[in-house]
PDB file of C-alpha atoms and ligand atoms in Angstrom:
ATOM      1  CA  UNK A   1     119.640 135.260 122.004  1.00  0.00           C
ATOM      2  CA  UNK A   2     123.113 136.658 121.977  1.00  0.00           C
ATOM      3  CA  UNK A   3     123.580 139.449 119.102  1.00  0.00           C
ATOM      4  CA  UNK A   4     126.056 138.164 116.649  1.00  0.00           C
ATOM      5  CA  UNK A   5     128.582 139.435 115.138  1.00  0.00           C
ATOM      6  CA  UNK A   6     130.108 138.504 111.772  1.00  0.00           C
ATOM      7  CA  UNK A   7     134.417 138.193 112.037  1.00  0.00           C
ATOM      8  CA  UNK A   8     135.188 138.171 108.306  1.00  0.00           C
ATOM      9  CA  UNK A   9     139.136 137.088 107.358  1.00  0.00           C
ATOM     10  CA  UNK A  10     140.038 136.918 103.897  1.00  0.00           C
ATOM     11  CA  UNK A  11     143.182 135.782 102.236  1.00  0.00           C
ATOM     12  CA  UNK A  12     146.273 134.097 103.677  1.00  0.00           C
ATOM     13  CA  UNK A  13     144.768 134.530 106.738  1.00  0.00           C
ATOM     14  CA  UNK A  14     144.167 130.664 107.141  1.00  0.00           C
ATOM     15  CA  UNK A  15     147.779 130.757 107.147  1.00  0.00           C
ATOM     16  CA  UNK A  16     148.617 132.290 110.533  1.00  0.00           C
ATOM     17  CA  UNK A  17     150.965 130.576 113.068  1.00  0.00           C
ATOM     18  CA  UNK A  18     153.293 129.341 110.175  1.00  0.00           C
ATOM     19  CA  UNK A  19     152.844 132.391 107.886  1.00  0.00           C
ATOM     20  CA  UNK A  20     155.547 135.001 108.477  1.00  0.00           C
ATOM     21  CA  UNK A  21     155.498 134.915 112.410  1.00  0.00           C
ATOM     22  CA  UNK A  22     157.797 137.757 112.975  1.00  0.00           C
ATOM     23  CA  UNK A  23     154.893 140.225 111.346  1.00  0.00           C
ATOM     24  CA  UNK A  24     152.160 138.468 112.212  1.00  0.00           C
ATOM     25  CA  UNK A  25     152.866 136.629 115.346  1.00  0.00           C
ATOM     26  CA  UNK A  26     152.617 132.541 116.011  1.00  0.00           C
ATOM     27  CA  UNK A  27     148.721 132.216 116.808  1.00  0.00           C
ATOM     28  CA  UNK A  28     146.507 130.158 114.419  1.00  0.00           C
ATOM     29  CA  UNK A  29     143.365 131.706 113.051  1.00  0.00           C
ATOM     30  CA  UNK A  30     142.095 128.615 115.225  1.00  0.00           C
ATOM     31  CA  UNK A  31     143.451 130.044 118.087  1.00  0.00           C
ATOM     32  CA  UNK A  32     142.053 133.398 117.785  1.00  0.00           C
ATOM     33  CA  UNK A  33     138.540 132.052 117.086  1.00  0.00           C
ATOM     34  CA  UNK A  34     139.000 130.348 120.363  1.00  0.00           C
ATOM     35  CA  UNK A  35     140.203 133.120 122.641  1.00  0.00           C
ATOM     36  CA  UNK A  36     137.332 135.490 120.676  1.00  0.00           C
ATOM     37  CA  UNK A  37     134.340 132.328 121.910  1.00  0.00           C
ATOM     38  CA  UNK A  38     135.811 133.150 125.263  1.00  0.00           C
ATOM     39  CA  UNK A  39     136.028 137.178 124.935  1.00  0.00           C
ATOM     40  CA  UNK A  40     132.299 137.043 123.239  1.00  0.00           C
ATOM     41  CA  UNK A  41     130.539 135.048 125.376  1.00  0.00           C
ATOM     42  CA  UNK A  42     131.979 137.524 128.418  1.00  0.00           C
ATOM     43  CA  UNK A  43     130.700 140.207 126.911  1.00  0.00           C
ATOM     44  CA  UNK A  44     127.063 138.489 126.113  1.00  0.00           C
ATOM     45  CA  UNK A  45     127.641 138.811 122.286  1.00  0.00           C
ATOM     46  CA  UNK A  46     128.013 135.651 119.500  1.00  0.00           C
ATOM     47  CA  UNK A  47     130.260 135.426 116.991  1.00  0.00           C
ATOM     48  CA  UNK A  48     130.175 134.132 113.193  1.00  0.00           C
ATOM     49  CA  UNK A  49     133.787 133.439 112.420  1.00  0.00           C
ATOM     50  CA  UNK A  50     134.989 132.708 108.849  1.00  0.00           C
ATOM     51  CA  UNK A  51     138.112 132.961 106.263  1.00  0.00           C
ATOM     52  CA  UNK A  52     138.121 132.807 103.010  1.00  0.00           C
ATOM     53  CA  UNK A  53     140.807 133.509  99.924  1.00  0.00           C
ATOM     54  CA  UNK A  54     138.620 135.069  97.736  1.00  0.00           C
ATOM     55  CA  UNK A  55     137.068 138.396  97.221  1.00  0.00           C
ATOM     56  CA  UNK A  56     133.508 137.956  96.053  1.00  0.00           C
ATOM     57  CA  UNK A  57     132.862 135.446  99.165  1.00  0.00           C
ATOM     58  CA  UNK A  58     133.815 138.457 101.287  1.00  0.00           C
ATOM     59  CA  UNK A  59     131.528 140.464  99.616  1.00  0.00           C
ATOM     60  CA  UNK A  60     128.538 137.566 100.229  1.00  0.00           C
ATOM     61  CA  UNK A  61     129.311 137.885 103.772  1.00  0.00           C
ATOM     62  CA  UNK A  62     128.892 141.268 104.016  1.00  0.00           C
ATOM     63  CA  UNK A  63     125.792 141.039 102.521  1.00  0.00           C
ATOM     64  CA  UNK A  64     124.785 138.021 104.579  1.00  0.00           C
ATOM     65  CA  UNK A  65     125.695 139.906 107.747  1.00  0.00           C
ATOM     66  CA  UNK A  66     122.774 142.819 106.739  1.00  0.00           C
ATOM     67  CA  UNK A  67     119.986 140.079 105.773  1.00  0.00           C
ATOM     68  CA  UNK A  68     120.471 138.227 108.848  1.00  0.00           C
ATOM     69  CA  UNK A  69     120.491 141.464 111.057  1.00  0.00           C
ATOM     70  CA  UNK A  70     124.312 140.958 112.587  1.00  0.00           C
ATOM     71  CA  UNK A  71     125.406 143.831 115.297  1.00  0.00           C
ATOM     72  CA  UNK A  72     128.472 144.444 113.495  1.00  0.00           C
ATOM     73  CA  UNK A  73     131.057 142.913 111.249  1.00  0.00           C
ATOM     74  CA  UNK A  74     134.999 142.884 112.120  1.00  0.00           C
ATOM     75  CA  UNK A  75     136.652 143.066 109.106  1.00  0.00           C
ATOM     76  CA  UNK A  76     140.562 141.752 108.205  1.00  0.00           C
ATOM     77  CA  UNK A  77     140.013 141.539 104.508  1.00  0.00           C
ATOM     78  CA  UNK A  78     144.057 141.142 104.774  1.00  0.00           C
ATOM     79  CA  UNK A  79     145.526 142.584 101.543  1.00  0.00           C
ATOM     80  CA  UNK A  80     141.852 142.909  99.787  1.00  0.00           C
ATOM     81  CA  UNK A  81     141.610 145.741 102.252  1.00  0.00           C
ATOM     82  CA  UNK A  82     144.257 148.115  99.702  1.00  0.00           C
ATOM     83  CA  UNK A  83     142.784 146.883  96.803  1.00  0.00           C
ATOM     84  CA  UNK A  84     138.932 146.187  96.857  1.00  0.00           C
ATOM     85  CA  UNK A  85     135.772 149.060  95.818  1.00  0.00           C
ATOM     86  CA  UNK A  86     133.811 146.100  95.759  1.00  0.00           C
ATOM     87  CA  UNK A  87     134.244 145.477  99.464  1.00  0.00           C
ATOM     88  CA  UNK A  88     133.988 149.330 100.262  1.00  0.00           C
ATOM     89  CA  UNK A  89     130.835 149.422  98.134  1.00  0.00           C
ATOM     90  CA  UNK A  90     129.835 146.434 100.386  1.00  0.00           C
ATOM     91  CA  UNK A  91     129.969 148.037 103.442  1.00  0.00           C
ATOM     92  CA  UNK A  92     128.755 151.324 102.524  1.00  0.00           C
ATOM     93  CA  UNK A  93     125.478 149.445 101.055  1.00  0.00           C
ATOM     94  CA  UNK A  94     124.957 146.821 104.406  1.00  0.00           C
ATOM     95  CA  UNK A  95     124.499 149.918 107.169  1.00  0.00           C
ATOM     96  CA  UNK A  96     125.878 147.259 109.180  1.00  0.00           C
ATOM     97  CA  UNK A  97     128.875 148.578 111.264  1.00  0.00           C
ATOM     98  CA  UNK A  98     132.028 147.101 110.252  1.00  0.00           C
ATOM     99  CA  UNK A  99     135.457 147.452 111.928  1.00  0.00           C
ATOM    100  CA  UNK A 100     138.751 147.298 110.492  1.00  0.00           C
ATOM    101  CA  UNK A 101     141.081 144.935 112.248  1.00  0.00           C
ATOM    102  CA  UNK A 102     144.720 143.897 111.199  1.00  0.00           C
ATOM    103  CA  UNK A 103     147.150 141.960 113.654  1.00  0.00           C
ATOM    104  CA  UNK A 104     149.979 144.112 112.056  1.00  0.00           C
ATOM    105  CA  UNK A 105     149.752 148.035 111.374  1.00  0.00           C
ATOM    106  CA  UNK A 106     149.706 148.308 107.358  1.00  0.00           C
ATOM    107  CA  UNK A 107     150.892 152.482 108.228  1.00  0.00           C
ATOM    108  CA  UNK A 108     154.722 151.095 109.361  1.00  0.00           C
ATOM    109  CA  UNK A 109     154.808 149.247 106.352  1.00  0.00           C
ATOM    110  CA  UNK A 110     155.316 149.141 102.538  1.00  0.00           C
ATOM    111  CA  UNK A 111     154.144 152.093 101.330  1.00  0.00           C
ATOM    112  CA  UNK A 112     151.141 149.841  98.821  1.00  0.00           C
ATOM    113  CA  UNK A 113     149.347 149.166 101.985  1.00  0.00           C
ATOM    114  CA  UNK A 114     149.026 152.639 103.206  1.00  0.00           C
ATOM    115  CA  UNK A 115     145.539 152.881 101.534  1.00  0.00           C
ATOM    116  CA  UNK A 116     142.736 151.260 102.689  1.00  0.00           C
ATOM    117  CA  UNK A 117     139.012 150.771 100.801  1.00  0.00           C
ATOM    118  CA  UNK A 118     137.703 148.971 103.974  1.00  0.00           C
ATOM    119  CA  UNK A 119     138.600 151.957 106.090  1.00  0.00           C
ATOM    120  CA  UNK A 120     136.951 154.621 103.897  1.00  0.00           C
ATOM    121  CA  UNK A 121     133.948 152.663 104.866  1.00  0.00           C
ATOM    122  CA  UNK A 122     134.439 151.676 108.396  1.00  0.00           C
ATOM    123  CA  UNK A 123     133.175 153.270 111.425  1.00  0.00           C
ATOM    124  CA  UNK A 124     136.605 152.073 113.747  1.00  0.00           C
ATOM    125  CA  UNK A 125     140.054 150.161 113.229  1.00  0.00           C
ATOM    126  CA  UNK A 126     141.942 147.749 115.689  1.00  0.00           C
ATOM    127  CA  UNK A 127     145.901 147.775 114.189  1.00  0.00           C
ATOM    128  CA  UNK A 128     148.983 146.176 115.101  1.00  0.00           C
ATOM    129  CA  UNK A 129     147.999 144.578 118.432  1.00  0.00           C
ATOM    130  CA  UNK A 130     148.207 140.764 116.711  1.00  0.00           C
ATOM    131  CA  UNK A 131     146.299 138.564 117.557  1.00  0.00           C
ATOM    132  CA  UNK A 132     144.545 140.589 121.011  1.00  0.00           C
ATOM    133  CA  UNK A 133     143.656 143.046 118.314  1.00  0.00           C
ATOM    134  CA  UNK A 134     140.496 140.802 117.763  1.00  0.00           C
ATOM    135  CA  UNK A 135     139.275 141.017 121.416  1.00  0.00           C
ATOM    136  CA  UNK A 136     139.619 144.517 121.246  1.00  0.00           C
ATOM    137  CA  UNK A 137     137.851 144.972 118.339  1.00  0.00           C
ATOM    138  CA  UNK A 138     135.018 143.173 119.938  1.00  0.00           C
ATOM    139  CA  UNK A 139     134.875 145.372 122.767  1.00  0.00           C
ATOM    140  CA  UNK A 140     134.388 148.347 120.398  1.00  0.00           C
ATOM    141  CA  UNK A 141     131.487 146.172 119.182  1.00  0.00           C
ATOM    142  CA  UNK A 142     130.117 145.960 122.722  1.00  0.00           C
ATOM    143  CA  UNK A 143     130.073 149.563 123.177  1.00  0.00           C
ATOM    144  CA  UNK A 144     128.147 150.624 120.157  1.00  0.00           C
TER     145      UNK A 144
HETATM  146  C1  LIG B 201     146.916 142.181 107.305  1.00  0.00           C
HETATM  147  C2  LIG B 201     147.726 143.319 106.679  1.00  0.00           C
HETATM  148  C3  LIG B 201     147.616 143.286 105.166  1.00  0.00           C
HETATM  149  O1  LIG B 201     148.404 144.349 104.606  1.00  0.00           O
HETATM  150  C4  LIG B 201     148.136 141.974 104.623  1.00  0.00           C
HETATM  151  O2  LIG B 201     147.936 141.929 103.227  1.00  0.00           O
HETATM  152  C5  LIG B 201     147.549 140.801 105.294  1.00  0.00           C
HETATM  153  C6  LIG B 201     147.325 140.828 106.739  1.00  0.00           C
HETATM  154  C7  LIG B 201     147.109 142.117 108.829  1.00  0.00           C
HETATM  155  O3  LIG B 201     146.270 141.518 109.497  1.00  0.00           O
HETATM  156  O4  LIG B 201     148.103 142.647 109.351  1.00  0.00           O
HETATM  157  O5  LIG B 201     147.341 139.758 104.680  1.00  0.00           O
HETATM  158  O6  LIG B 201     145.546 142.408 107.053  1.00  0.00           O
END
């Protein structure tokens, strides 16, 4: 069986293709779970691909991703990511490698997104690439 790996989206995120296009680009979190079937099964690996608004479920995931023995996690915990121990204290406690993946690059913008919880705890980061930012993300995966 394919190793899986967990691709965790938290909140707003179920809002892509309609939800400010011009930062975050026109694809559908559909879409992207699509194209990432296609880019996982080409590189042997499964995915688990989910979304969610709030911040606890997140943290559930994370932990489901240890008991069930996932390869890795991506993580876009969308604005969670500036604001959320609890998800750093997540990842630091799964020893699951998670990587931090936004389709825009939180650095070039407002200066409240410049800090990031789920990158004191993550082992890589895949930023401002939209949507492609995903597959790439998943090829890090591959490589570990
Ligand atoms: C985001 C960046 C976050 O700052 C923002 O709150 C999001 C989306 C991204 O993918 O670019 O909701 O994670």
């Amino acid at each position: 069986m394919s190793p899986t790996v967990f691709v965790l989206n938290g909140p707003n995120l179920n809002l892509l293709g309609t939800r400010e296009p011009e930062i975050y680009g026109s694809d559908t979190l559909a879409d992207i779970e699509a194209m990432l079937e296609e880019k996982a099964k080409s590189l042997g690996l499964a995915i688990d691909f989910r979304q969610t608004n709030r911040e606890g479920v997140l943290v559930d995931w994370l932990h489901e991703a240890r008991k069930v023995g996932a390869k890795a996690v991506l993580l876009n915990a969308a604005a969670y990511t500036h604001t959320s121990i609890a998800l750093l204290d997540a990842i630091k406690a799964i020893g699951v490698p998670v990587i931090e993946v936004h389709l825009s690059d939180p650095a070039k913008r407002e200066e409240f997104r410049h800090i990031s919880y789920v990158g004191m705890g993550a082992v890589d980061e895949v930023k401002g690439l939209g949507a492609h930012g995903y597959a790439v993300a998943l090829e890090k995966v591959a490589r570990l």
